[in-house]
mmCIF file of C-alpha atoms in Angstrom:
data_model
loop_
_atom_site.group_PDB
_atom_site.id
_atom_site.type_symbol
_atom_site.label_atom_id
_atom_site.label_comp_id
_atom_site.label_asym_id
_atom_site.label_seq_id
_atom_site.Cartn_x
_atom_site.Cartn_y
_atom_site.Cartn_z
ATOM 1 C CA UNK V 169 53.737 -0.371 186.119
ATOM 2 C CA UNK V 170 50.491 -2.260 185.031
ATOM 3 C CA UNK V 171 48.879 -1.604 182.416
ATOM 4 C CA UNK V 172 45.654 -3.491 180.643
ATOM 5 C CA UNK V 173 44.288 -2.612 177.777
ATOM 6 C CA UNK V 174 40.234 -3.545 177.988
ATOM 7 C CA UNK V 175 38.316 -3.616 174.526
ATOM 8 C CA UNK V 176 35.071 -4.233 173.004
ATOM 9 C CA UNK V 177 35.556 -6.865 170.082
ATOM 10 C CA UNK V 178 38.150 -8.918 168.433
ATOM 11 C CA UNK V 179 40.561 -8.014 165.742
ATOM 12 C CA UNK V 180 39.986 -9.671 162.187
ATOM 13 C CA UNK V 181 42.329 -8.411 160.278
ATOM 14 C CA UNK V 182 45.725 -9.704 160.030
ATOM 15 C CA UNK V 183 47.627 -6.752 159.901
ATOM 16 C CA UNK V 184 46.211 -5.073 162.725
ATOM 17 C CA UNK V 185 46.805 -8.212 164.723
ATOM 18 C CA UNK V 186 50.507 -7.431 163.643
ATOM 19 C CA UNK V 187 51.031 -4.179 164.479
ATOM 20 C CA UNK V 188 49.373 -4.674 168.203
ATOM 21 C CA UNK V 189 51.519 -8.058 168.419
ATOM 22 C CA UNK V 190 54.622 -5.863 168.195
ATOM 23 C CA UNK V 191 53.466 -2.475 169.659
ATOM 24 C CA UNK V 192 52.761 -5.025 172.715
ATOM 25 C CA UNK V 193 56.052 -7.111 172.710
ATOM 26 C CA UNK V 194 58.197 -3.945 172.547
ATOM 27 C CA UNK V 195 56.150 -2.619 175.363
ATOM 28 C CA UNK V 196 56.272 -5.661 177.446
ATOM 29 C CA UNK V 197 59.512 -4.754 178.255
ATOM 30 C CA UNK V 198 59.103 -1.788 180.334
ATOM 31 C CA UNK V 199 55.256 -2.611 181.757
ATOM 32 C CA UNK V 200 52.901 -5.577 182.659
ATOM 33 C CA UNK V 201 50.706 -5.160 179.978
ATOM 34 C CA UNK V 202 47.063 -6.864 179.982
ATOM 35 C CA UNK V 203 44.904 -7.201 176.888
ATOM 36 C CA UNK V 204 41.549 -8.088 177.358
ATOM 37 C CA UNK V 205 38.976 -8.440 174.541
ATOM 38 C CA UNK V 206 35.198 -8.406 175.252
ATOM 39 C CA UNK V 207 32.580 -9.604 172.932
ATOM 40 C CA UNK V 208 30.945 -6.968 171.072
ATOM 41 C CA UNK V 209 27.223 -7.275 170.928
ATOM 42 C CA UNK V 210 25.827 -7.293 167.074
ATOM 43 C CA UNK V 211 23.874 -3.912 166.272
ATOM 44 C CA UNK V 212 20.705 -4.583 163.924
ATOM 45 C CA UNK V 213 20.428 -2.322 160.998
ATOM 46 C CA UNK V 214 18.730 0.736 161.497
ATOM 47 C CA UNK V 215 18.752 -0.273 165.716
ATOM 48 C CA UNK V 216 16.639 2.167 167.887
ATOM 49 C CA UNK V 217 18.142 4.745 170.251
ATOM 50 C CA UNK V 218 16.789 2.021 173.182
ATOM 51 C CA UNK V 219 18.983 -0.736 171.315
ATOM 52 C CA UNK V 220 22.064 1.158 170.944
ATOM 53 C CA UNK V 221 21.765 1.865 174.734
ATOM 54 C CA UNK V 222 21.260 -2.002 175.495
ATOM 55 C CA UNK V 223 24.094 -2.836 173.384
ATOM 56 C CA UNK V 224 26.431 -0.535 175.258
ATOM 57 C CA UNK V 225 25.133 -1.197 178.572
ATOM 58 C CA UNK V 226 25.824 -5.050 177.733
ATOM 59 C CA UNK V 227 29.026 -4.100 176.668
ATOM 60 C CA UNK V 228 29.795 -1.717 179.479
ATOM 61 C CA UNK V 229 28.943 -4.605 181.774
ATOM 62 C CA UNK V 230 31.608 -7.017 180.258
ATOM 63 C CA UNK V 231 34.130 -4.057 180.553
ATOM 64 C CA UNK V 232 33.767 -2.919 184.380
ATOM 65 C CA UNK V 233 34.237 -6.756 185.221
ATOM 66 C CA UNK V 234 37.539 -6.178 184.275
ATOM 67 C CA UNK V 235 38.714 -3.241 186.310
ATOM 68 C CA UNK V 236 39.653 -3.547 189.964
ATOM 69 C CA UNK V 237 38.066 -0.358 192.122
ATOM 70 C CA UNK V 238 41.897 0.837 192.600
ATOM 71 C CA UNK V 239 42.742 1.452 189.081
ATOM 72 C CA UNK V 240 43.053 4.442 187.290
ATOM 73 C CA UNK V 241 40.670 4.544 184.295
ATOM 74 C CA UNK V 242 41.004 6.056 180.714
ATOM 75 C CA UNK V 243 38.164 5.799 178.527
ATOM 76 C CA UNK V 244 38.700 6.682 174.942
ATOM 77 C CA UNK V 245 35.604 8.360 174.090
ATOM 78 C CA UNK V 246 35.084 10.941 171.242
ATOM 79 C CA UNK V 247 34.309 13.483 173.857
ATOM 80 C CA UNK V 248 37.235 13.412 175.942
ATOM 81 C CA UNK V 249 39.873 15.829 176.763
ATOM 82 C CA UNK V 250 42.698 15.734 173.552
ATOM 83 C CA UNK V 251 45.808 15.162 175.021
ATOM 84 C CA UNK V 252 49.196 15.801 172.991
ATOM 85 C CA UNK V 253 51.085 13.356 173.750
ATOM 86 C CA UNK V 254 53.612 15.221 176.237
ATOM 87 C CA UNK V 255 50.343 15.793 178.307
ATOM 88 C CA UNK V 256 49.377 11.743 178.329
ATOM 89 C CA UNK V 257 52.913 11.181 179.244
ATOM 90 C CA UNK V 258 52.543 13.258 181.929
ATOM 91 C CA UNK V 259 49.241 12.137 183.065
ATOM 92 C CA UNK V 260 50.441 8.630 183.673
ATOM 93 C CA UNK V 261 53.846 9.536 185.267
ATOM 94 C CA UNK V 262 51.853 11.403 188.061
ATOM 95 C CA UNK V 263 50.510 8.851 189.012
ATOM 96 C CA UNK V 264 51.406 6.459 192.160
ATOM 97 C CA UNK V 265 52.060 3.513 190.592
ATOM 98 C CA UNK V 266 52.851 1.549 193.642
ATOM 99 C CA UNK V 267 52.802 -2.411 194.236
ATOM 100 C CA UNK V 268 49.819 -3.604 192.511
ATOM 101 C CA UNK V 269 48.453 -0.371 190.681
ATOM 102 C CA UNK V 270 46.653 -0.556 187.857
ATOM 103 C CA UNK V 271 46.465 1.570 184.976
ATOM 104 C CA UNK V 272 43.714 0.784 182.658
ATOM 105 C CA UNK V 273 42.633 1.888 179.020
ATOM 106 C CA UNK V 274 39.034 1.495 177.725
ATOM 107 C CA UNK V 275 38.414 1.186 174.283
ATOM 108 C CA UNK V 276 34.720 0.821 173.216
ATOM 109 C CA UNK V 277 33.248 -0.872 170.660
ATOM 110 C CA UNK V 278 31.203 0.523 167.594
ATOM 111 C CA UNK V 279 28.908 2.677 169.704
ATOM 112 C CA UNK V 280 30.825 3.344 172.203
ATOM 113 C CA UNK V 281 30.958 3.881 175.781
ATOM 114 C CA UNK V 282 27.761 3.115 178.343
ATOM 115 C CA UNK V 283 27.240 6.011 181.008
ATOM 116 C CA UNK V 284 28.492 3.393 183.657
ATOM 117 C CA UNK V 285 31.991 2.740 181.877
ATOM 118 C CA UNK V 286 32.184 6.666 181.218
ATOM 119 C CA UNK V 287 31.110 7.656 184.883
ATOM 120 C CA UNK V 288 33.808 5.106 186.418
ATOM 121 C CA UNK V 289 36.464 7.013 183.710
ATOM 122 C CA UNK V 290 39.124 8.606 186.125
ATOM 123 C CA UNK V 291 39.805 10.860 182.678
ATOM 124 C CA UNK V 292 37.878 10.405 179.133
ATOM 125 C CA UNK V 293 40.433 10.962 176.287
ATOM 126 C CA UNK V 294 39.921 11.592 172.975
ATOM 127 C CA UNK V 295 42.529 10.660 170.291
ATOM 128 C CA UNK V 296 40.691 13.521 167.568
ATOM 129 C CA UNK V 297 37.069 14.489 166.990
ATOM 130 C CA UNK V 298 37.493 12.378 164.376
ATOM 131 C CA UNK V 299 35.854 8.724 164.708
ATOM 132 C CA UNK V 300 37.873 5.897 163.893
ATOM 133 C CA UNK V 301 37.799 2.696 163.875
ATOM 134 C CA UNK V 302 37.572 0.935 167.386
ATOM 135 C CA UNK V 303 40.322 -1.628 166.238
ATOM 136 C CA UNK V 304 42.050 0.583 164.980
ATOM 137 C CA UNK V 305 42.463 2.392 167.975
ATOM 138 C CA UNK V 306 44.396 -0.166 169.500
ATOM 139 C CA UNK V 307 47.425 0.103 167.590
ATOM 140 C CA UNK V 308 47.454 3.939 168.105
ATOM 141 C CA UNK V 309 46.673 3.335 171.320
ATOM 142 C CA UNK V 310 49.872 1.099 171.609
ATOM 143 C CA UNK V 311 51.634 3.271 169.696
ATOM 144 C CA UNK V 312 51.379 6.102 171.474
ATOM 145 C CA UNK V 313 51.886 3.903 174.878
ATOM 146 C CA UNK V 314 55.619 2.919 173.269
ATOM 147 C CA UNK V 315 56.376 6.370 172.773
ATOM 148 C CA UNK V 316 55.221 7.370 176.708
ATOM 149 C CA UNK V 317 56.761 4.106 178.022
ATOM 150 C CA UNK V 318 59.941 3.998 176.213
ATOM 151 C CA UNK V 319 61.225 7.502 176.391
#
């Protein structure tokens, strides 16, 4: 199985570089994994509504030149479906994963998702209504990944 991990930003802190370091060498093992880091675009203080949405259609640009038009795309986004994880697992085991399939994960950056990323989404998931942050997200993200792959 493929799978790439696509992302908005780069990871600063150490620790968090850690954790997705090892999340991704124990999962290398079972998958062809992918991560890809996009730039973020900076957000002014107090940005307008019509700024946010040119920041995330910048970012959603850099995104969607990652993802071939066969793959099967999760976008993390607040207003997904929440998934246990038994459900995820059994999302991604259903489906055909054969020569050259793609699975990818879309994690946004600190606004989000553009309308074009969300409307080429195969499924939106949600992790909790809660918001957290977007780096963050890749280690649970990983994490959760391990516990799908490797059981």
């Amino acid at each position: 199985m493929n799978i790439t991990i696509v992302a908005v930003g780069k990871i600063k802190e150490k620790y968090l570089r850690d954790a997705i370091e090892d999340y991704s060498k124990k999962l290398s093992k079972h998958v062809r994994l992918q991560l890809i880091e996009v730039s973020d675009e900076k957000t002014p203080d107090n940005a307008s509504e019509k700024e946010e949405f040119q920041i995330k259609a910048k970012e959603g640009e850099a995104i969607l030149k990652h993802i071939k038009d066969t793959a099967y795309v999760y976008a993390l986004a607040i207003e997904g479906k929440i998934a246990t994880t038994e459900e995820l697992k059994k999302s991604i085991r259903s489906l055909d994963h054969g020569e050259g399939k793609e699975v990818v994960f879309i994690i946004g950056g600190s606004l989000g998702l553009s309308k074009e990323v969300l409307s080429r989404a195969n499924y939106k998931l949600s992790f909790s209504r809660m918001t957290f942050p977007h780096q963050l997200m890749r280690v649970i993200l990983l994490e959760q990944l391990n516990k799908i792959i490797n059981n």
